[in-house]
Short mmCIF file of C-alpha atoms in Angstrom, two decimals:
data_model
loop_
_atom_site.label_atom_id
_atom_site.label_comp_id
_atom_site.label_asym_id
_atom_site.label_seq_id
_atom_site.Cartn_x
_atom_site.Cartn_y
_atom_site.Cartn_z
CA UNK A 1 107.78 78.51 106.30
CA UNK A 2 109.18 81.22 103.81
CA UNK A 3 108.69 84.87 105.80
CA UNK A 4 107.18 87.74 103.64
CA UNK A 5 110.19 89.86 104.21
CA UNK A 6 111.82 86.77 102.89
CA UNK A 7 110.73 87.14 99.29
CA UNK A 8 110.80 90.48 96.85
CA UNK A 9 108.08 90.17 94.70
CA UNK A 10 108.16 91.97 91.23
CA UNK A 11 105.39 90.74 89.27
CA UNK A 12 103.34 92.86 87.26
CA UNK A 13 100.04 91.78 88.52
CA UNK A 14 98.27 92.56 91.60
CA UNK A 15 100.32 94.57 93.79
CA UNK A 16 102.82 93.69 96.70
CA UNK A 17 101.00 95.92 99.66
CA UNK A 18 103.34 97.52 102.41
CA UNK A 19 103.19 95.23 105.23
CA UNK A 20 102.00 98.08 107.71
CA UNK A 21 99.16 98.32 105.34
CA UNK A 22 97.84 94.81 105.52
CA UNK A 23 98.40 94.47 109.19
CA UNK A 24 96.10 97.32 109.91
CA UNK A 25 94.00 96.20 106.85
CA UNK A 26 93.48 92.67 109.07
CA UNK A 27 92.10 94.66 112.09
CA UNK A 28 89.80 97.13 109.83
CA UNK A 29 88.39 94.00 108.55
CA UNK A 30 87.65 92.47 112.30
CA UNK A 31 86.32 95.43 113.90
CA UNK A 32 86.17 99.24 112.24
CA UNK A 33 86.56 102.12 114.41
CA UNK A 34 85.68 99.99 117.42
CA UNK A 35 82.20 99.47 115.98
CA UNK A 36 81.83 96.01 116.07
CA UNK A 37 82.14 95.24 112.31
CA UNK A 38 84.34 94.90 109.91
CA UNK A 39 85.63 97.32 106.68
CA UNK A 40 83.87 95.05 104.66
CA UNK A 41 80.64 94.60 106.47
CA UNK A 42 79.82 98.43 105.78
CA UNK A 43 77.32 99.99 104.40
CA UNK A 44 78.64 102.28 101.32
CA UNK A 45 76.51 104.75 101.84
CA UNK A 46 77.58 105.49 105.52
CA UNK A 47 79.00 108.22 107.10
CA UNK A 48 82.26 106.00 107.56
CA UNK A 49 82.57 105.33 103.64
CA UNK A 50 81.72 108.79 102.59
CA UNK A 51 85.27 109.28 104.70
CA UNK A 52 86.75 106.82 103.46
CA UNK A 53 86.48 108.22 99.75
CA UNK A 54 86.87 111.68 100.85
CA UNK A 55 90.60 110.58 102.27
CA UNK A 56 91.40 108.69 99.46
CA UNK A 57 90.87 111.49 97.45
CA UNK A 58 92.31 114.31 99.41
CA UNK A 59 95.17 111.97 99.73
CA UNK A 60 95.62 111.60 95.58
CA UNK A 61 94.96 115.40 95.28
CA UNK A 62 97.91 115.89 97.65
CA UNK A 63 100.55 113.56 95.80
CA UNK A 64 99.58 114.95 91.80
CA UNK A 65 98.47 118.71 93.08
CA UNK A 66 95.54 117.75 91.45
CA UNK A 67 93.69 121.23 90.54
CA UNK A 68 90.07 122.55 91.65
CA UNK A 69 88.94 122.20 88.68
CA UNK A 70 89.29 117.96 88.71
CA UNK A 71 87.00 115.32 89.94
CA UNK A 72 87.99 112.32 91.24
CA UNK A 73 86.21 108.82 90.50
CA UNK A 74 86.23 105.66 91.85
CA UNK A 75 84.81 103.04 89.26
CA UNK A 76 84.71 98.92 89.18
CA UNK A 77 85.77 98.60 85.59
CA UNK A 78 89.20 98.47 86.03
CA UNK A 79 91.93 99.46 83.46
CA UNK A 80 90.10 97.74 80.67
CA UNK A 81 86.73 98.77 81.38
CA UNK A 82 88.07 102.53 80.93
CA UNK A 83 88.91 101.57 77.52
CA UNK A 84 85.33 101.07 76.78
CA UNK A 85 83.79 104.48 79.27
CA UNK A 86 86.43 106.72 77.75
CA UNK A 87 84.97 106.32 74.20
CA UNK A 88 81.37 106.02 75.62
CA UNK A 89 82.01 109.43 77.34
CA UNK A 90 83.70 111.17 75.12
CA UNK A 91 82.04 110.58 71.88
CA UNK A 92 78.48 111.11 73.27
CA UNK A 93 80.00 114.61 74.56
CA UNK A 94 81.33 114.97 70.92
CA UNK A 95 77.88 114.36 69.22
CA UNK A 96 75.94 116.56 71.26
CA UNK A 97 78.30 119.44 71.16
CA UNK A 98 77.82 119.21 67.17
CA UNK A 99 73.71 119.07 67.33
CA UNK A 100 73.69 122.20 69.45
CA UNK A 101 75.73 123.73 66.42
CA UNK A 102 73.26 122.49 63.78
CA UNK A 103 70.63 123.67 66.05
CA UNK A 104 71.65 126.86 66.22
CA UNK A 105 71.84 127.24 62.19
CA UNK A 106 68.27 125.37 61.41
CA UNK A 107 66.08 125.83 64.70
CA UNK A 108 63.49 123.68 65.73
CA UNK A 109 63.33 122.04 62.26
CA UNK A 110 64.30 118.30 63.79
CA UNK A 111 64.39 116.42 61.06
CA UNK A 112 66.76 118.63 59.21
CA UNK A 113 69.17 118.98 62.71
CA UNK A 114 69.44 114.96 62.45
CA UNK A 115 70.28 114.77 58.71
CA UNK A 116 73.33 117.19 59.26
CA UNK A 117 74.34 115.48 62.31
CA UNK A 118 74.17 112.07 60.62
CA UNK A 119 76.40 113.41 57.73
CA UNK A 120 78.97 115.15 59.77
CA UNK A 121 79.11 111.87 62.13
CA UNK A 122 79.45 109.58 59.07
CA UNK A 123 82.49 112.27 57.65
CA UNK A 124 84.15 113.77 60.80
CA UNK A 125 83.89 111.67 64.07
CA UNK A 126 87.21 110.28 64.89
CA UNK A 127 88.88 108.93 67.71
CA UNK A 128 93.00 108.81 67.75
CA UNK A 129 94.66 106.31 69.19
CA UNK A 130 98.69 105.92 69.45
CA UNK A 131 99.49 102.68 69.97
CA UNK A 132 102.38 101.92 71.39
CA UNK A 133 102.07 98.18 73.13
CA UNK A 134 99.92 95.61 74.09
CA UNK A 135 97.39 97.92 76.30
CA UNK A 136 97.33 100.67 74.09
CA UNK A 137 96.81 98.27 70.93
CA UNK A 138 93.39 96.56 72.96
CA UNK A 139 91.94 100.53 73.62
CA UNK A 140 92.30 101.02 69.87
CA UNK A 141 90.77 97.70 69.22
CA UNK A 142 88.07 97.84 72.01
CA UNK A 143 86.73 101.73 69.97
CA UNK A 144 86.93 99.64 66.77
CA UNK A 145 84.53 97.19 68.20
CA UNK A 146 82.13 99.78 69.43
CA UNK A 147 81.92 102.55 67.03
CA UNK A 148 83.37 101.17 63.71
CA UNK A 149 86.61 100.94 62.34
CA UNK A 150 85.92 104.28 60.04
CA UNK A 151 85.87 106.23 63.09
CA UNK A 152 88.98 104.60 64.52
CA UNK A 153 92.38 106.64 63.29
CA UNK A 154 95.23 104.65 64.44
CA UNK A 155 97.78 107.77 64.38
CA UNK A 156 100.74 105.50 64.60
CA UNK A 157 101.37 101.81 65.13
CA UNK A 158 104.93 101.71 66.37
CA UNK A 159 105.01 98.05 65.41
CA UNK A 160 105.15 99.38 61.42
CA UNK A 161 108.61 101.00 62.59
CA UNK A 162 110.10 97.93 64.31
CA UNK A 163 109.92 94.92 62.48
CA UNK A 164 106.37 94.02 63.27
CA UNK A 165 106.99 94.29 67.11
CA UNK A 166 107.19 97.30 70.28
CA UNK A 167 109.83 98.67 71.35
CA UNK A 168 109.86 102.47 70.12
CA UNK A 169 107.82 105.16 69.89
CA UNK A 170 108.27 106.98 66.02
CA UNK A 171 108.99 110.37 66.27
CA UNK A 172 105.73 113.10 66.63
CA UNK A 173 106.59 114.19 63.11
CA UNK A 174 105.54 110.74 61.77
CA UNK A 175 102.20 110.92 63.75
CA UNK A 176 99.15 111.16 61.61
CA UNK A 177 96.41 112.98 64.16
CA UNK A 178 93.40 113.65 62.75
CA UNK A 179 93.43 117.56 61.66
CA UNK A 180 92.34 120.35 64.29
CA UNK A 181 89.73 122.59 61.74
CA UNK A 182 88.35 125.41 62.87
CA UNK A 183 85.41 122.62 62.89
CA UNK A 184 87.03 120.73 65.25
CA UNK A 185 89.07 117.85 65.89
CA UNK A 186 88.73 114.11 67.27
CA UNK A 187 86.46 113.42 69.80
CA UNK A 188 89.44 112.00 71.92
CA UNK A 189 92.99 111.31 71.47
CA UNK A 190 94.18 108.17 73.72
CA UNK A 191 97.69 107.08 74.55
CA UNK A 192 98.95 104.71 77.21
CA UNK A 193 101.68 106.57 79.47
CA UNK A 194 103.25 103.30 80.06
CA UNK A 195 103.19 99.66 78.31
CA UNK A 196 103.27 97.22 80.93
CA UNK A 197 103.40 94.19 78.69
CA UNK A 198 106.33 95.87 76.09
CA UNK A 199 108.47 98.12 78.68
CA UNK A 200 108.01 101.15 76.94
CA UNK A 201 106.99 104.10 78.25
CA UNK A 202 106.50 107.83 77.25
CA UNK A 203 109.28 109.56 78.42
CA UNK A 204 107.23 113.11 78.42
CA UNK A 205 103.85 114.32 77.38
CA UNK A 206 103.44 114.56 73.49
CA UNK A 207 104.61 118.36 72.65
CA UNK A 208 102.35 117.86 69.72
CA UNK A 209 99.36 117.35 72.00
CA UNK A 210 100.63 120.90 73.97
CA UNK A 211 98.11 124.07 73.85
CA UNK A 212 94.66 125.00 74.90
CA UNK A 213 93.35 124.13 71.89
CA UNK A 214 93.91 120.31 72.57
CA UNK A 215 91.56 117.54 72.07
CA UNK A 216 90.66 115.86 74.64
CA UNK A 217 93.45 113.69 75.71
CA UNK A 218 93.30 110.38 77.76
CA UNK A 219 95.96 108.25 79.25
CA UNK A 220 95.78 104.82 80.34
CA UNK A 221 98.70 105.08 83.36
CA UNK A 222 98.01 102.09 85.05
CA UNK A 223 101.26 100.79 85.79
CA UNK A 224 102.87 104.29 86.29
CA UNK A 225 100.48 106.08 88.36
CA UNK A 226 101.75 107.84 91.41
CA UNK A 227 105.40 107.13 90.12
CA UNK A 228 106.39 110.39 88.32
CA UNK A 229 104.90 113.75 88.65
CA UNK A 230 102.53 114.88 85.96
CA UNK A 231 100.53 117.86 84.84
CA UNK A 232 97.25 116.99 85.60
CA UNK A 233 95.79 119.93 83.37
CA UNK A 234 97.34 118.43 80.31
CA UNK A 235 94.47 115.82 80.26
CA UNK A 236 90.91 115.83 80.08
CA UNK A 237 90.84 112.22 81.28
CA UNK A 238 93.45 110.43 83.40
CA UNK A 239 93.12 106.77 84.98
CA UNK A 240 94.63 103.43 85.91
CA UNK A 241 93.94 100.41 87.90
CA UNK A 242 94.81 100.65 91.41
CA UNK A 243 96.21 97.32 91.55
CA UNK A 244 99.14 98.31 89.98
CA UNK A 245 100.97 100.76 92.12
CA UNK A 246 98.28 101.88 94.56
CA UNK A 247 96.21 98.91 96.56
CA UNK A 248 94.53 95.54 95.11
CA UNK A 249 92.63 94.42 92.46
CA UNK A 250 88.69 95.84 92.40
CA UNK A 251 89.07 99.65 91.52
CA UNK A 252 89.73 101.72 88.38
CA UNK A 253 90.51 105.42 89.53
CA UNK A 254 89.78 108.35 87.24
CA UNK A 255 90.54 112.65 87.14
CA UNK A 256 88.28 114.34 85.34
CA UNK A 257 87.90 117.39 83.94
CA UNK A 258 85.13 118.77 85.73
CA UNK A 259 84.36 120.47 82.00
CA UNK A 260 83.33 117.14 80.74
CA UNK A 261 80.28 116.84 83.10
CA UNK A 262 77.06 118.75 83.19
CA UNK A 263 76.37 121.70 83.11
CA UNK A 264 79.27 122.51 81.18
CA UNK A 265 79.15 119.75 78.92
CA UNK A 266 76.13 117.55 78.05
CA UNK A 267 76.54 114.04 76.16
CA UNK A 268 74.04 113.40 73.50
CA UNK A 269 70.76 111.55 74.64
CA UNK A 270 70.47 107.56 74.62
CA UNK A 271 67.68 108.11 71.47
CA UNK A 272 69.88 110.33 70.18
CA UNK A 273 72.98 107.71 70.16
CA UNK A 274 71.21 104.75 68.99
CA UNK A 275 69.17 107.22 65.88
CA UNK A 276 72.96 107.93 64.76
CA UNK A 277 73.94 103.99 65.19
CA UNK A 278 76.49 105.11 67.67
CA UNK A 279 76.91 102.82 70.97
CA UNK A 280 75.35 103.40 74.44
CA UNK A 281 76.85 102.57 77.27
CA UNK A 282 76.20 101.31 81.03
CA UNK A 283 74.66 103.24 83.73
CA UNK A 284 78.06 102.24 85.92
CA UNK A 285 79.89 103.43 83.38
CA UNK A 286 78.40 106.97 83.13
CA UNK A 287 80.87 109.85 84.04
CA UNK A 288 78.20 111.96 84.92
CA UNK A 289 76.12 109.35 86.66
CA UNK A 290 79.25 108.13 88.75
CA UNK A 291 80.32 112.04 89.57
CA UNK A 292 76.89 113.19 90.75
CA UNK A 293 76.61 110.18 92.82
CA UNK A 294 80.13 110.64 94.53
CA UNK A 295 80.95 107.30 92.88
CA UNK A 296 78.59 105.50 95.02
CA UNK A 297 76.04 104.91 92.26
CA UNK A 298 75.93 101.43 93.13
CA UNK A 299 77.64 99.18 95.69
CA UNK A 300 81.31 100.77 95.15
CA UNK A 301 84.16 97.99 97.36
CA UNK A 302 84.71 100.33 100.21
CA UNK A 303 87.61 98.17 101.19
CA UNK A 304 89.39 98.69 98.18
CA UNK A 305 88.94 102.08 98.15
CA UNK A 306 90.46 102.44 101.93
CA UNK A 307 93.90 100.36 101.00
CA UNK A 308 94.38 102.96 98.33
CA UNK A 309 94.04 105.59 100.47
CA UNK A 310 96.35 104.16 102.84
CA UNK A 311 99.13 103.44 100.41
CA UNK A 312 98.55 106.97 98.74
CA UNK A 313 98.12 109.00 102.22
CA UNK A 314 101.56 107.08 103.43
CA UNK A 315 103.13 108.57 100.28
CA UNK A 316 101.94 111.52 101.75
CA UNK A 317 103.52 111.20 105.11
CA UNK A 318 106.50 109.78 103.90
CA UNK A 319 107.82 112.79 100.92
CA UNK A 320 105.65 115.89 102.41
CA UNK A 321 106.54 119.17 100.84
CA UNK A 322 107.63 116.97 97.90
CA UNK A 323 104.82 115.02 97.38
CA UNK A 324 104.96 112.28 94.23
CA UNK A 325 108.53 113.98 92.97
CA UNK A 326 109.88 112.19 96.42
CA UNK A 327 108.57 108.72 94.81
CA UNK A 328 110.24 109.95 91.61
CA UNK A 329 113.34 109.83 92.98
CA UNK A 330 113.07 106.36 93.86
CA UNK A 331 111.42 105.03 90.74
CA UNK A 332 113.78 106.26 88.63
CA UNK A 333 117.29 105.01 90.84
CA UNK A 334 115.34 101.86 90.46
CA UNK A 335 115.01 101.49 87.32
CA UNK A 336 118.83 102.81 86.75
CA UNK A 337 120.58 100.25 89.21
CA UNK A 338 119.02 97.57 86.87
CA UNK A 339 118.90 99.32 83.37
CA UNK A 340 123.22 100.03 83.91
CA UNK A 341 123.24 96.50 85.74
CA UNK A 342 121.92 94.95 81.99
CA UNK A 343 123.58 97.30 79.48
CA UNK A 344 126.92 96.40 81.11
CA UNK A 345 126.53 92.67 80.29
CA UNK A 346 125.30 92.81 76.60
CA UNK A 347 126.48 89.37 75.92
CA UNK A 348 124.21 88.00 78.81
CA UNK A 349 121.28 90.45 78.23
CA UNK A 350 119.09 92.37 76.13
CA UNK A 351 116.96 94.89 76.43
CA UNK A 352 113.66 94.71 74.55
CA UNK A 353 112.76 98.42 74.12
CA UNK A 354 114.80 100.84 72.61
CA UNK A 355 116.99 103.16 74.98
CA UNK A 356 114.59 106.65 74.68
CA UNK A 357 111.63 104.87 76.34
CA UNK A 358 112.77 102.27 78.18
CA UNK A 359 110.00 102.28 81.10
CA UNK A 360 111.23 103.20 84.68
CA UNK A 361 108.23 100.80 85.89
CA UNK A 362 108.49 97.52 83.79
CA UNK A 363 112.02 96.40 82.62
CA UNK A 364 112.05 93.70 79.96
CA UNK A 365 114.75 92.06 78.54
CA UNK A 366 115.70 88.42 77.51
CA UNK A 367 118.67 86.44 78.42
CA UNK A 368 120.82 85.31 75.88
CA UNK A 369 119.31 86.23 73.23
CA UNK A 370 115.92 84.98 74.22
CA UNK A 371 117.06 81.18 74.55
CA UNK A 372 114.68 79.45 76.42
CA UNK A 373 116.49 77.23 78.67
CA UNK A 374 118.97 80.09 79.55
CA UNK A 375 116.17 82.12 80.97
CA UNK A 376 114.45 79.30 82.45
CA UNK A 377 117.77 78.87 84.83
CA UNK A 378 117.64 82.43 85.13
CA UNK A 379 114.42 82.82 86.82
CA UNK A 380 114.80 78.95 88.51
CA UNK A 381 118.21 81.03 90.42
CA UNK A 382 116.52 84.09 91.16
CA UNK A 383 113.31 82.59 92.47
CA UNK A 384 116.10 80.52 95.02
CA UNK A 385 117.34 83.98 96.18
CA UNK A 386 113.49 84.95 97.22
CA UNK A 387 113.20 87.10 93.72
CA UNK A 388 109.64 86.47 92.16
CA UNK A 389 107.82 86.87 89.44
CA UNK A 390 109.95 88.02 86.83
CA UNK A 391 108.38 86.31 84.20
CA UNK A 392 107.56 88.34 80.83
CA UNK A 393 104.27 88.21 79.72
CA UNK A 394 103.03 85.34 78.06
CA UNK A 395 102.42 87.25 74.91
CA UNK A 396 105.94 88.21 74.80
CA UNK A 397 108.22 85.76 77.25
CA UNK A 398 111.61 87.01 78.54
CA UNK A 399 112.00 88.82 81.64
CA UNK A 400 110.18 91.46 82.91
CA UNK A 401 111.08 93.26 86.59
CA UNK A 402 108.32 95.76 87.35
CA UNK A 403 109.02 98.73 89.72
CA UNK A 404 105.26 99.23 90.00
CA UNK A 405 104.81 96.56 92.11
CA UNK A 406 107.87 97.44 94.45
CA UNK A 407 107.00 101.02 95.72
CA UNK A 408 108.24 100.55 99.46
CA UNK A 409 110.99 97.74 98.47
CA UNK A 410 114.32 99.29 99.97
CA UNK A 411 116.92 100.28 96.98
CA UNK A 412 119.24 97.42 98.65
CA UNK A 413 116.76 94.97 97.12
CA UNK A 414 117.44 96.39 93.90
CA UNK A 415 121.24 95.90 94.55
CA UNK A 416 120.72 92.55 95.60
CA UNK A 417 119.09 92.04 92.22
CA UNK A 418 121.52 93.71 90.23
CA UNK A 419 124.21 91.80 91.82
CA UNK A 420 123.01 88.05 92.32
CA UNK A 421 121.34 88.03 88.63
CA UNK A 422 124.53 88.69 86.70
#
């Protein structure tokens, strides 16, 4: 029988939970608080859920010093249903924020306020997207498919700067964002903080996405979250999948800007939406719907929700005064034992992405050049030394080791990879 401290898993799938975690995860599910039922058994709308959430969150608040001014929500979409509720969000907000304009010119005269708005939606709505890698590609793709590829403004494709495939990320002066006017700007601008397919990651917010004057800005961080510090009041919209680096598969988690939801901002009305052929989305879906409700619109997966806020509030416990810059620390000498580990064999490995954003979560590279057989044996030995899943994407192939999945693995693992995999 292999033993789970036997094997180092670093797939980047469903997450690898600390082992303290799931033992007290299999009494939660037996018997809660001595109440006779299990976690799952629950009602979400009890006092014990309502605690749950409210740790979870103070917990995440804690790590990212998330400010005041921030909501967080707990959704069932996952990563990929974000792509859709970020565009369904943020585009109604952008439509009804230019009828109050007209409104203001023309008055009550209706029929007039919805010819302007149809014109300056046909003209000016835009949503930028920098793609950068697989995920990042499918949110450009996924805004395509619901508002029209007019409205779509790819501001770079780093594929067009690498011989048809990721790797970099072209330099900000090469970006083509849609113009801030005194008018306004794009209803959202949406990059993915890290590439979990490609290995590439931003290695610091855009500076040409810096300033008050911003447009909204959301990042798909998935496979980075709670890895790296980050400045929470650059974005309007942050999220990720918790499976990832924070619990298992179920939950999407998402900061807000607590400007995006009534009464400070409005979306534009269902009718509205569908008069101007623009998409409408799901109730479960709804920011505003999902905030007001204290994400409990309908039957949120309580359980989920408390492994999260275990992992997160052990973070917590764990770093203290330095909160998430203590998991920094170790994310990064991570990814360095391996990244020097590879660059000093170049004949036996390469890389995929290019050195300035090679991702600290998700290290690809191929063995021997990419031959097949070669890497087959390669993951064949390390699988016999207990290392798994180190697979590359399907889409892509090679070898992939990702961090995300390894938050409390003990740096020694990392020198037992570096040294048995040469």
């Amino acid at each position: 029988m292999v033993n789970r401290s036997d094997v180092h898993y670093f797939g980047a799938g469903p997450a690898p939970l600390p082992t303290a975690v799931l033992e007290k995860a299999t009494q939660v599910i037996l018997n809660y608080k001595d109440k006779g039922i299990g976690l799952f058994e629950i009602s979400h709308r009890s006092p014990e859920a309502n605690e749950v959430l409210a740790d979870a969150k103070q917990a995440l608040a804690t790590l990212l010093d998330i400010p005041d001014d921030y909501k967080v929500l707990f959704l069932q979409s996952g990563g990929s249903g974000e792509f859709s509720a970020t565009v369904y969000n943020l585009v109604a907000i952008w439509v009804e924020k230019k009828r109050a304009k007209i409104a203001e010119e023309v008055g009550d005269d209706k029929d007039e306020v919805l010819r302007r708005l149809r014109k300056i939606v046909d003209e000016e709505l835009k949503l930028d997207y920098l793609v950068t890698g697989s995920w990042s590609l499918k949110a450009s793709q996924e805004a395509t498919r619901l508002v029209g590829a007019k409205h779509v403004n790819v501001a770079i494709d780093a594929r067009k700067a690498n011989n048809g495939k990721f790797g970099i990320i072209p330099p900000e002066s090469e970006w083509g964002l849609t113009p801030r006017t005194t008018v306004g700007g794009p209803a959202l601008v949406y990059f993915c903080d890290n590439e979990t397919v490609d290995g590439v990651e931003f290695p610091a917010f855009p500076s040409s996405l810096e300033g008050d004057d911003a447009p909204l800005v959301c990042a798909d961080m998935s496979s980075n979250f709670i890895s790296r510090k980050v400045d929470v009041r650059k974005y309007a919209v942050i999220f990720g999948g918790a499976q990832k680096n924070i619990g298992n598969t179920g939950i999407a988690i998402v900061i807000l800007r607590k400007s995006l939801l009534p009464p400070h901002s409005t979306p534009a009305s269902p009718d509205l939406l569908r008069e101007l052929r623009l998409p409408v989305g799901p109730i479960v879906l709804d920011y505003p719907t999902i905030a007001k409700n204290n994400s409990l619109y309908n039957t949120l997966p309580i359980f989920d929700v408390w492994v999260a806020g275990q992992v997160m509030s052990a973070l917590v416990n764990t770093y203290g005064i330095k909160k998430i810059s203590g998991q920094e620390e170790i994310s990064n000498e991570k990814a360095r034992l391996i990244y020097e580990t590879l660059d000093k064999y170049p004949n036996v490995y390469r890389v995929v992405p290019d050195k300035a954003v090679r991702s600290r979560m998700n290290i690809c590279f191929r063995v021997s050049g990419g031959d097949a057989d070669k890497e087959k044996a390669f993951l064949a030995g390390a699988e016999k030394k207990g290392l798994l899943g180190l697979k590359g994407h399907r889409s892509v192939g090679g070898i992939r080791v990702s961090n995300c999945k390894c938050t409390y693995n003990n740096l020694l693992y990392y020198r037992c990879f570096c040294f048995t995999t040469v």
